[in-house]
mmCIF file of C-alpha atoms and ligand atoms in Angstrom:
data_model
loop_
_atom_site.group_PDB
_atom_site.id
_atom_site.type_symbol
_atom_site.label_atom_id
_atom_site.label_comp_id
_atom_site.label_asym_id
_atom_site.label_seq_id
_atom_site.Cartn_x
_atom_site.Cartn_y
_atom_site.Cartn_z
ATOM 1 C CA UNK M 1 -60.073 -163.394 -98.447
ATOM 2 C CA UNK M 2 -60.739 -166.430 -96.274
ATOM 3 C CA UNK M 3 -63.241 -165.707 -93.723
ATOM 4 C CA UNK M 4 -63.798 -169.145 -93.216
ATOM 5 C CA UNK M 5 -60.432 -170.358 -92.744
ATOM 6 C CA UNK M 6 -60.454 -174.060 -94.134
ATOM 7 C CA UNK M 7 -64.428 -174.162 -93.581
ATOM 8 C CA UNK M 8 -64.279 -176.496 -90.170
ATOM 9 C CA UNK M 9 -67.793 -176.205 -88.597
ATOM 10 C CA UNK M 10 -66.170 -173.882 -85.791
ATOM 11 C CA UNK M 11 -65.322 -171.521 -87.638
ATOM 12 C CA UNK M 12 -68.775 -170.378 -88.504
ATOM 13 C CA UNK M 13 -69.490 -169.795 -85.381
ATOM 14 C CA UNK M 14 -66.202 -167.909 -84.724
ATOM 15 C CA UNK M 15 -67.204 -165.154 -87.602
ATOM 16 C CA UNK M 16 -69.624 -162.739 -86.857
ATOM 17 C CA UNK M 17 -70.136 -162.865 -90.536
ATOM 18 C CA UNK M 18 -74.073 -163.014 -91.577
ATOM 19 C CA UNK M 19 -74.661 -166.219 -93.236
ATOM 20 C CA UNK M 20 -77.217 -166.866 -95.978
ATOM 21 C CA UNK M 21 -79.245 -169.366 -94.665
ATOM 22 C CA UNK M 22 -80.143 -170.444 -98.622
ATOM 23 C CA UNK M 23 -77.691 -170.235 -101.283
ATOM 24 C CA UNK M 24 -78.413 -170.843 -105.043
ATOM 25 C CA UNK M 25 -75.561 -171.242 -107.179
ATOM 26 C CA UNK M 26 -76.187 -171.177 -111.411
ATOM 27 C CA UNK M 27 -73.188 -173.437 -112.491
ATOM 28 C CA UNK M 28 -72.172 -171.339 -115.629
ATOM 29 C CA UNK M 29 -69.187 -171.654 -117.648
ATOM 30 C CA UNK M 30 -67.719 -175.525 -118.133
ATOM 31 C CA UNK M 31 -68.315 -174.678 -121.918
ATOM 32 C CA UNK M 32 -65.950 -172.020 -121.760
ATOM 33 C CA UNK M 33 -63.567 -173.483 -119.482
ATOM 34 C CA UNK M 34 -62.814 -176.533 -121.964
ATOM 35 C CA UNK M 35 -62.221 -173.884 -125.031
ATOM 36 C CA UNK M 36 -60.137 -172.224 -123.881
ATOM 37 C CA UNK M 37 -57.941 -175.370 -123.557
ATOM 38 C CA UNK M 38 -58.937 -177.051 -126.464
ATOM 39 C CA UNK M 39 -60.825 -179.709 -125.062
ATOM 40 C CA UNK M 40 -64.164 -180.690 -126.056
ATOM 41 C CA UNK M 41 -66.964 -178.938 -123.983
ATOM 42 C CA UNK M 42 -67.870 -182.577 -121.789
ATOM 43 C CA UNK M 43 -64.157 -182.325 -120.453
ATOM 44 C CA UNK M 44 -65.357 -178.827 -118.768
ATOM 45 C CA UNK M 45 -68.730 -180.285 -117.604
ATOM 46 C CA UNK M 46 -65.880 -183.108 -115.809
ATOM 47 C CA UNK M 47 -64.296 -180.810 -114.448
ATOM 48 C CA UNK M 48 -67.354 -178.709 -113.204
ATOM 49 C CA UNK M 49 -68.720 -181.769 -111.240
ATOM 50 C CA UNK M 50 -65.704 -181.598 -109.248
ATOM 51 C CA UNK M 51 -65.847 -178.190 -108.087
ATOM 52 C CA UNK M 52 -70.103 -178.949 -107.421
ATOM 53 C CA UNK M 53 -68.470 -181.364 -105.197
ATOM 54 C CA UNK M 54 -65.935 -179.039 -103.528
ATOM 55 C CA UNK M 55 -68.102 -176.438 -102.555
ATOM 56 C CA UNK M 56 -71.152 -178.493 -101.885
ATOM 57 C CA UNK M 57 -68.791 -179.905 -99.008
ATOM 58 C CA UNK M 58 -67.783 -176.799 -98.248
ATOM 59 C CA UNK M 59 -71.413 -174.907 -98.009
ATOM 60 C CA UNK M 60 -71.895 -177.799 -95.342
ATOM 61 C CA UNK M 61 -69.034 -177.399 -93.156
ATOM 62 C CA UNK M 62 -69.567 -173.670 -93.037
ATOM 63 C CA UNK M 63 -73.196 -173.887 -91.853
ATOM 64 C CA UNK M 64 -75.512 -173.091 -95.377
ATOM 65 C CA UNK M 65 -79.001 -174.762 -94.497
ATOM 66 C CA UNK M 66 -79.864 -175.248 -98.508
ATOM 67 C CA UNK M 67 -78.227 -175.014 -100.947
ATOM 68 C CA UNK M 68 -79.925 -174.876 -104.805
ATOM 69 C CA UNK M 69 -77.750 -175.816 -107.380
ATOM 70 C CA UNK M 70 -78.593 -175.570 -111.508
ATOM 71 C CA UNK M 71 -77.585 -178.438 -113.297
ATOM 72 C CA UNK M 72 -79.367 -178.362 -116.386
ATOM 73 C CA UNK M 73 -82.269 -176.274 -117.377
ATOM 74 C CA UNK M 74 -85.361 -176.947 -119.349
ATOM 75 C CA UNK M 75 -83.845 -174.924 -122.616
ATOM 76 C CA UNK M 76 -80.585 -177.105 -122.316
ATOM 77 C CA UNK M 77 -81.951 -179.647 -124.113
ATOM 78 C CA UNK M 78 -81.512 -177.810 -127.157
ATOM 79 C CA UNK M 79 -77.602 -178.143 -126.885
ATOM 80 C CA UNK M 80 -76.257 -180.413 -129.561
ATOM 81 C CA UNK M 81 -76.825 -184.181 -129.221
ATOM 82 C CA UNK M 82 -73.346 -185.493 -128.090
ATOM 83 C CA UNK M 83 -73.321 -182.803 -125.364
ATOM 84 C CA UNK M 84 -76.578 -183.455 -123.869
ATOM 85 C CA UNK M 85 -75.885 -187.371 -123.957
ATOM 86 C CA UNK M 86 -72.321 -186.405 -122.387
ATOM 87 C CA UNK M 87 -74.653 -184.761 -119.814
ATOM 88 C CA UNK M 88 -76.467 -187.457 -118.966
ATOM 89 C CA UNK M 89 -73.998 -189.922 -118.706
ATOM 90 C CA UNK M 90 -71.773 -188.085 -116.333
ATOM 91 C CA UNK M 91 -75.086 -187.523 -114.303
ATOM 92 C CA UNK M 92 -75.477 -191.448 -114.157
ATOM 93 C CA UNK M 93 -71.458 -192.050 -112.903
ATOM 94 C CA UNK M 94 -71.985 -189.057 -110.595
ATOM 95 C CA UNK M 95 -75.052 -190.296 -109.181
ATOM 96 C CA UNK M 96 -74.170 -193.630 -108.946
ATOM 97 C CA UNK M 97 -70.709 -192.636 -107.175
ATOM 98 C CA UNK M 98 -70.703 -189.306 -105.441
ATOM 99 C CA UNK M 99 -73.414 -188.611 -103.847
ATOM 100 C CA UNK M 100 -72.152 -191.471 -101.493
ATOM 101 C CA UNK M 101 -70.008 -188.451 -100.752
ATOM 102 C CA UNK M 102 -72.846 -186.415 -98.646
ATOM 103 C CA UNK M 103 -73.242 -189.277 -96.584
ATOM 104 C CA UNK M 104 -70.217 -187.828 -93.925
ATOM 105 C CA UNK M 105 -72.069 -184.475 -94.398
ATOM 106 C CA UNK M 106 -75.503 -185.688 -93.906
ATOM 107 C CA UNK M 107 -76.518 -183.938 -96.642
ATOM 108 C CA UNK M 108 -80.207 -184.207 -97.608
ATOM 109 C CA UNK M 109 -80.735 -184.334 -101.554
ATOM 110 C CA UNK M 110 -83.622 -182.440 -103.345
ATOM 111 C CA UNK M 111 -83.964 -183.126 -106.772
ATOM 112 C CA UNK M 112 -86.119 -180.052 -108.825
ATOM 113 C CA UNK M 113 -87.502 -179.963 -112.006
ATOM 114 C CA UNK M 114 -89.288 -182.604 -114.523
ATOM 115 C CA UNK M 115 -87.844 -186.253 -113.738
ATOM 116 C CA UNK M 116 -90.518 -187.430 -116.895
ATOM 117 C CA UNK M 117 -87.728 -186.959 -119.376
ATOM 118 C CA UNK M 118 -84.817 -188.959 -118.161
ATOM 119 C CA UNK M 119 -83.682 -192.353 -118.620
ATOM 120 C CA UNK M 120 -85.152 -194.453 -116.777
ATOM 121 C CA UNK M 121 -81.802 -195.906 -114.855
ATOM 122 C CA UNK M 122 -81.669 -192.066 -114.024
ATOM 123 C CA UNK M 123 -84.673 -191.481 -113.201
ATOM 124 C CA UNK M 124 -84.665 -194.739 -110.700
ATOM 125 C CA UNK M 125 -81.009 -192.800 -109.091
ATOM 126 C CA UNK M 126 -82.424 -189.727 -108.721
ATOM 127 C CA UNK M 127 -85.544 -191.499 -106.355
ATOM 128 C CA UNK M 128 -82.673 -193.686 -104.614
ATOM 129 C CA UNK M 129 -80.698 -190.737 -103.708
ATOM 130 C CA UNK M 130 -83.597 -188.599 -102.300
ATOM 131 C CA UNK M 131 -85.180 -191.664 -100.405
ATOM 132 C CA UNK M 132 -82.056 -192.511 -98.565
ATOM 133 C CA UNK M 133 -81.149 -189.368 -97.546
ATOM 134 C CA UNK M 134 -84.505 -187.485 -96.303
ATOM 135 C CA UNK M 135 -84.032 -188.581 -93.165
ATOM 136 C CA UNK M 136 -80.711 -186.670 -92.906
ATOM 137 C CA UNK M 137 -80.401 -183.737 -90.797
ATOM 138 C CA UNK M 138 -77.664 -182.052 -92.353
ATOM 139 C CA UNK M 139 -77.748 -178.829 -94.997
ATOM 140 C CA UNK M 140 -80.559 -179.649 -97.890
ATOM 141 C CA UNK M 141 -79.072 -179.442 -101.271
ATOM 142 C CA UNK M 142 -81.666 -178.628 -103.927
ATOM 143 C CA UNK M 143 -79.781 -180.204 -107.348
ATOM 144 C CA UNK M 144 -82.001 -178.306 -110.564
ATOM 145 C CA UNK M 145 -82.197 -180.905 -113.132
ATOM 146 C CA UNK M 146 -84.440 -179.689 -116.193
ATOM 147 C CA UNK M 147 -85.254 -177.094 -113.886
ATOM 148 C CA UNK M 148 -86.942 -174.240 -115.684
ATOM 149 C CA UNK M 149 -88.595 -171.459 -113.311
ATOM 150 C CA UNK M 150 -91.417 -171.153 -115.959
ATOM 151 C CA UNK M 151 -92.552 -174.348 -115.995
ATOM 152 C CA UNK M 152 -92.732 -175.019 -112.177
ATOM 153 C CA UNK M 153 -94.916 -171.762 -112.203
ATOM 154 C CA UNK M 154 -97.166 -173.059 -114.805
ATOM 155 C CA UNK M 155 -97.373 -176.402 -113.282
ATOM 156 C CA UNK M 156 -98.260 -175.237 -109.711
ATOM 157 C CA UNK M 157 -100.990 -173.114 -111.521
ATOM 158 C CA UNK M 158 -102.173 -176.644 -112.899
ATOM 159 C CA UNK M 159 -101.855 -178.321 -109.580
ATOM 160 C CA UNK M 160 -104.005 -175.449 -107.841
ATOM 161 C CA UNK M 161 -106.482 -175.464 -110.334
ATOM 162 C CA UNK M 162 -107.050 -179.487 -110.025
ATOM 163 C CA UNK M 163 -106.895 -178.994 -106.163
ATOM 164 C CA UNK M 164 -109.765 -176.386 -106.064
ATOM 165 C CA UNK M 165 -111.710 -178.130 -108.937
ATOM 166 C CA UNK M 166 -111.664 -181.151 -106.401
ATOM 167 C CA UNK M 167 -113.042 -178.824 -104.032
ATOM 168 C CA UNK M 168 -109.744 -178.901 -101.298
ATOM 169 C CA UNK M 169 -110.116 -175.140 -101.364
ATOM 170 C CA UNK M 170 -111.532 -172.131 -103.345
ATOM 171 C CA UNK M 171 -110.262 -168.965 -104.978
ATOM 172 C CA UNK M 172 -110.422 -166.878 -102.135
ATOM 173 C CA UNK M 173 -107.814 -169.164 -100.398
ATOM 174 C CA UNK M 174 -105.267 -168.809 -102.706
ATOM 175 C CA UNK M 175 -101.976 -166.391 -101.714
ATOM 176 C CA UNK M 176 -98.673 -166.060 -101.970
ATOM 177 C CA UNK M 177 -98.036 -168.594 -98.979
ATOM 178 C CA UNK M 178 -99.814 -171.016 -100.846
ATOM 179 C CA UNK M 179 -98.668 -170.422 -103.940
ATOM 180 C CA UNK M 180 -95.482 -171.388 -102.752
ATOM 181 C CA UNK M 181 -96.133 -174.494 -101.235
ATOM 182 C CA UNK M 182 -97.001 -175.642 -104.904
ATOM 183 C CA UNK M 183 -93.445 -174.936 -106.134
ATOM 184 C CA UNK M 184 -90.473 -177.674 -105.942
ATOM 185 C CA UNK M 185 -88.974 -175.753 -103.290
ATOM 186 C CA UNK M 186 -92.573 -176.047 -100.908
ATOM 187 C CA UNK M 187 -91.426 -175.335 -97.550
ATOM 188 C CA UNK M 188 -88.176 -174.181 -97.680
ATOM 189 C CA UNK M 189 -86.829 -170.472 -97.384
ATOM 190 C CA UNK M 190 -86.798 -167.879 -100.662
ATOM 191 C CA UNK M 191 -82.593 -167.724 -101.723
ATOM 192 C CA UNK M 192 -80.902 -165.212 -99.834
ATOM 193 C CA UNK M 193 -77.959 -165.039 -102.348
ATOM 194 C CA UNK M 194 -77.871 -166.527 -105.987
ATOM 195 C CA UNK M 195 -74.329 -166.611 -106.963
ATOM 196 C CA UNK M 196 -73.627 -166.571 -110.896
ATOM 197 C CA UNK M 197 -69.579 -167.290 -111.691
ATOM 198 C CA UNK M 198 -68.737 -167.028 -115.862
ATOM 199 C CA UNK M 199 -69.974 -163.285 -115.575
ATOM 200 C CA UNK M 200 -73.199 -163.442 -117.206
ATOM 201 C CA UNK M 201 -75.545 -161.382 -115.923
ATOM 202 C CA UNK M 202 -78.984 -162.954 -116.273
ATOM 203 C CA UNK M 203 -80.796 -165.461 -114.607
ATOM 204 C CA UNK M 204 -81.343 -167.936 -117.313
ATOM 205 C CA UNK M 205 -84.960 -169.526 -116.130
ATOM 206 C CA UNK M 206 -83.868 -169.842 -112.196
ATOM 207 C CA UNK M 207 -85.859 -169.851 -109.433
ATOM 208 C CA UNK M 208 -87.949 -166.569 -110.900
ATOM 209 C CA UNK M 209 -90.687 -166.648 -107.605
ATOM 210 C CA UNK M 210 -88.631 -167.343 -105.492
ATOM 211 C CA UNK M 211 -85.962 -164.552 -105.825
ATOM 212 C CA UNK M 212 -87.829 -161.956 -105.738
ATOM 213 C CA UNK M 213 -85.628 -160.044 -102.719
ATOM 214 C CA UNK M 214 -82.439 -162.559 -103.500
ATOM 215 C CA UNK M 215 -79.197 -160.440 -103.493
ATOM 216 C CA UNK M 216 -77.046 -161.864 -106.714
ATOM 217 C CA UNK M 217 -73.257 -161.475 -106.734
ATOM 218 C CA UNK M 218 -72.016 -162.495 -110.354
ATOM 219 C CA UNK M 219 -68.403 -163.702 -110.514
ATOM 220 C CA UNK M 220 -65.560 -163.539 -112.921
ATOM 221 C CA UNK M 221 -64.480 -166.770 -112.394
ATOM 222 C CA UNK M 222 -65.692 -169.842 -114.913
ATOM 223 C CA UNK M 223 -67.084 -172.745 -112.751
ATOM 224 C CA UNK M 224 -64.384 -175.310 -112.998
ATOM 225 C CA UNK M 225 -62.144 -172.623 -111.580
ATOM 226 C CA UNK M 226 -64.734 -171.993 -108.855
ATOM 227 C CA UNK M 227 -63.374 -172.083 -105.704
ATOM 228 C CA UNK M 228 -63.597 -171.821 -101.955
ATOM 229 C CA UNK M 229 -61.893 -168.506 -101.613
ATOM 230 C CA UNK M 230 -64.524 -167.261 -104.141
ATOM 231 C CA UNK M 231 -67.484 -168.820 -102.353
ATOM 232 C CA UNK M 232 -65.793 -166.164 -99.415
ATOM 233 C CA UNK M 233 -65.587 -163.106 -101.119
ATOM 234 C CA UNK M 234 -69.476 -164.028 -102.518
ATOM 235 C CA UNK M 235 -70.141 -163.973 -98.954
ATOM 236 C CA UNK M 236 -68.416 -161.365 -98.238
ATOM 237 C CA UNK M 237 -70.228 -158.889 -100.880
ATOM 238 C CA UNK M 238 -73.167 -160.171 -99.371
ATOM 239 C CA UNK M 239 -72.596 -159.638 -95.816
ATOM 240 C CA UNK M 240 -72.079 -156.201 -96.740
ATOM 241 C CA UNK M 241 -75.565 -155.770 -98.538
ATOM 242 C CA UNK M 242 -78.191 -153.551 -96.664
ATOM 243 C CA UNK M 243 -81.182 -155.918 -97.740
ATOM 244 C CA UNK M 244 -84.641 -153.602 -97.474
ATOM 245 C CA UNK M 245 -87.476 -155.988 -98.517
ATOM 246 C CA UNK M 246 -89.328 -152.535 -99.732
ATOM 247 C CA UNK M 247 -88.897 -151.457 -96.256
ATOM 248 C CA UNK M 248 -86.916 -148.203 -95.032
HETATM 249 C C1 IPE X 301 -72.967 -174.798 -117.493
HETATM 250 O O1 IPE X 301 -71.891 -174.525 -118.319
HETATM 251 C C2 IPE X 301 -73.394 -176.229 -117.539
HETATM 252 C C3 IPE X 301 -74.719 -176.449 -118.149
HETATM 253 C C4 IPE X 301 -75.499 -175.526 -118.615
HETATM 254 C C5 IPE X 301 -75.169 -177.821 -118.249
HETATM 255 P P1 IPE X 301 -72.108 -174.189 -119.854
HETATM 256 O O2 IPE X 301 -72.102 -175.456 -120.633
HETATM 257 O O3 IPE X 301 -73.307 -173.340 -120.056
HETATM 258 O O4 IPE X 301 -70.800 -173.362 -120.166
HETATM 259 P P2 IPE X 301 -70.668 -172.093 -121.102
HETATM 260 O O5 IPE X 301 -71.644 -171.081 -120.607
HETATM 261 O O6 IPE X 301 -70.975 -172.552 -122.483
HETATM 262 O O7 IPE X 301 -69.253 -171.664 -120.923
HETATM 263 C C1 IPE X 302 -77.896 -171.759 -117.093
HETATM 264 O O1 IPE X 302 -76.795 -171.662 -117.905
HETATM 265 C C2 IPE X 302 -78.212 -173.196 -116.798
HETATM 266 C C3 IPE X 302 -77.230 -173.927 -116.017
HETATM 267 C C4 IPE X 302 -76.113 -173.456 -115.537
HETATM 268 C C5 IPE X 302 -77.554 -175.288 -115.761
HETATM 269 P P1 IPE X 302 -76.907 -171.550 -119.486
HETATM 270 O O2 IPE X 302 -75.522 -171.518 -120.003
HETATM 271 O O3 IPE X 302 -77.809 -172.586 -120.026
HETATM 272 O O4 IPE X 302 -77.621 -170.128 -119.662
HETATM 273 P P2 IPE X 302 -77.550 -169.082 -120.839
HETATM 274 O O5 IPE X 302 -77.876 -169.829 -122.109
HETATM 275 O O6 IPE X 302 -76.167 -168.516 -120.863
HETATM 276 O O7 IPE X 302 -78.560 -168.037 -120.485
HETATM 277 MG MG1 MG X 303 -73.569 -171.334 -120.062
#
């Protein structure tokens, strides 16, 4: 169903249709994709980049303020050598080339996770990319690169610890507010929707704190065959969500 027709930034304003305001999307399924045609597993990571691309785009036209995206998650490292260098490398072409993309959109780029463990040409894109585009005003796109929802727990319990040890506050000032702020997502609203396409149904280390009220719509649909019309009918099951927070 297209609510959105072709996603021009009038039509969001045409629907009546209750828009998440943050989207997370776990990009599941290139793997699969490429077996079942007999190509190696990088061809379906390829092809997944292209529909990141397509929808990020089309997020943006519709009127999606963030958008958090999993790329690759601290346990993907165990993945085979040649997969996790294919990886990489298409992250390097990608960031060197498309993000130039978002420009148009005025897309703001987040990266979250760990930079530490990247190349350093990587690590030197990633900064580039963020720097020139946080003075954007457009939809913030949140891109999880050796993102694991663990570890960015355990290191905002770190980074509160050192901050009270160095006396910026004490115990007593520490709540669920703050807590947040310490997170790689510090000032930006908790996921209302966390779509999941390749039909797995587990989160897989994403964004644990903060989804704690998130609705999640898992899809059929393997990533590289991701597509607008399924973005829709995400949004659709979620317009039609009763959302209670605890509440009555
Ligand atoms: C998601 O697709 C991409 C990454 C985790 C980097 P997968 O590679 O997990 O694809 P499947 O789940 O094996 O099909
Ligand atoms: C989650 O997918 C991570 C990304 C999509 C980047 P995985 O394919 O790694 O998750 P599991 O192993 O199926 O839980
Ligand atoms: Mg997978």
């Amino acid at each position: 169903m297209a609510l959105f027709g072709i996603g021009k930034k009038k039509d969001k304003t045409e629907s009546n249709i209750i828009l998440p305001k943050h989207i997370g999307i776990i990009m599941d399924g290139n793997g699969r994709w490429a077996k079942k045609r007999g190509l190696p597993r990088k061809a379906g990571h390829s092809a997944g980049t292209k529909t990141f691309r397509k929808i990020t785009r089309y997020c943006s036209d519709i009127g999606i303020k963030y958008l958090t995206v999993y790329a690759f998650s601290t346990e993907n490292w165990k993945r085979p050598h040649d997969e996790v260098e294919s990886l990489m490398k298409l992250f390097k072409s990608y960031l060197e080339e498309a993000l130039e993309d978002f420009k148009d959109d005025s897309i703001v780029v987040k990266f979250i996770g760990d930079k530490t463990p990247f190349s350093d040409d990587l690590r030197k894109l990633m900064t580039e990319n963020e720097e020139s585009s946080k003075y954007r005003d457009g939809m913030v796109l949140n891109i999880a690169m050796n993102y694991g929802s663990r570890s960015e727990i355990v290191r905002a319990v770190k980074n509160i610890c050192n901050d009270v040890k160095d006396g910026k506050f004490g115990t007593e000032d520490i709540d669920e507010s703050l807590f947040s702020d310490y997170l790689y997502t510090a000032g930006q609203p908790d996921p209302d929707l966390i779509i999941r396409p390749s039909g797995e149904h587990r989160i897989s280390n994403f964004l644990l704190w903060q989804s704690a009220y998130t609705e999640f719509v898992i899809m059929n649909k393997l990533w590289p065959d991701f597509d607008k019309s399924d973005l829709d009918e995400a949004l659709n099951i979620y317009a039609q969500r009763n959302r209670r927070f605890g509440g009555v």
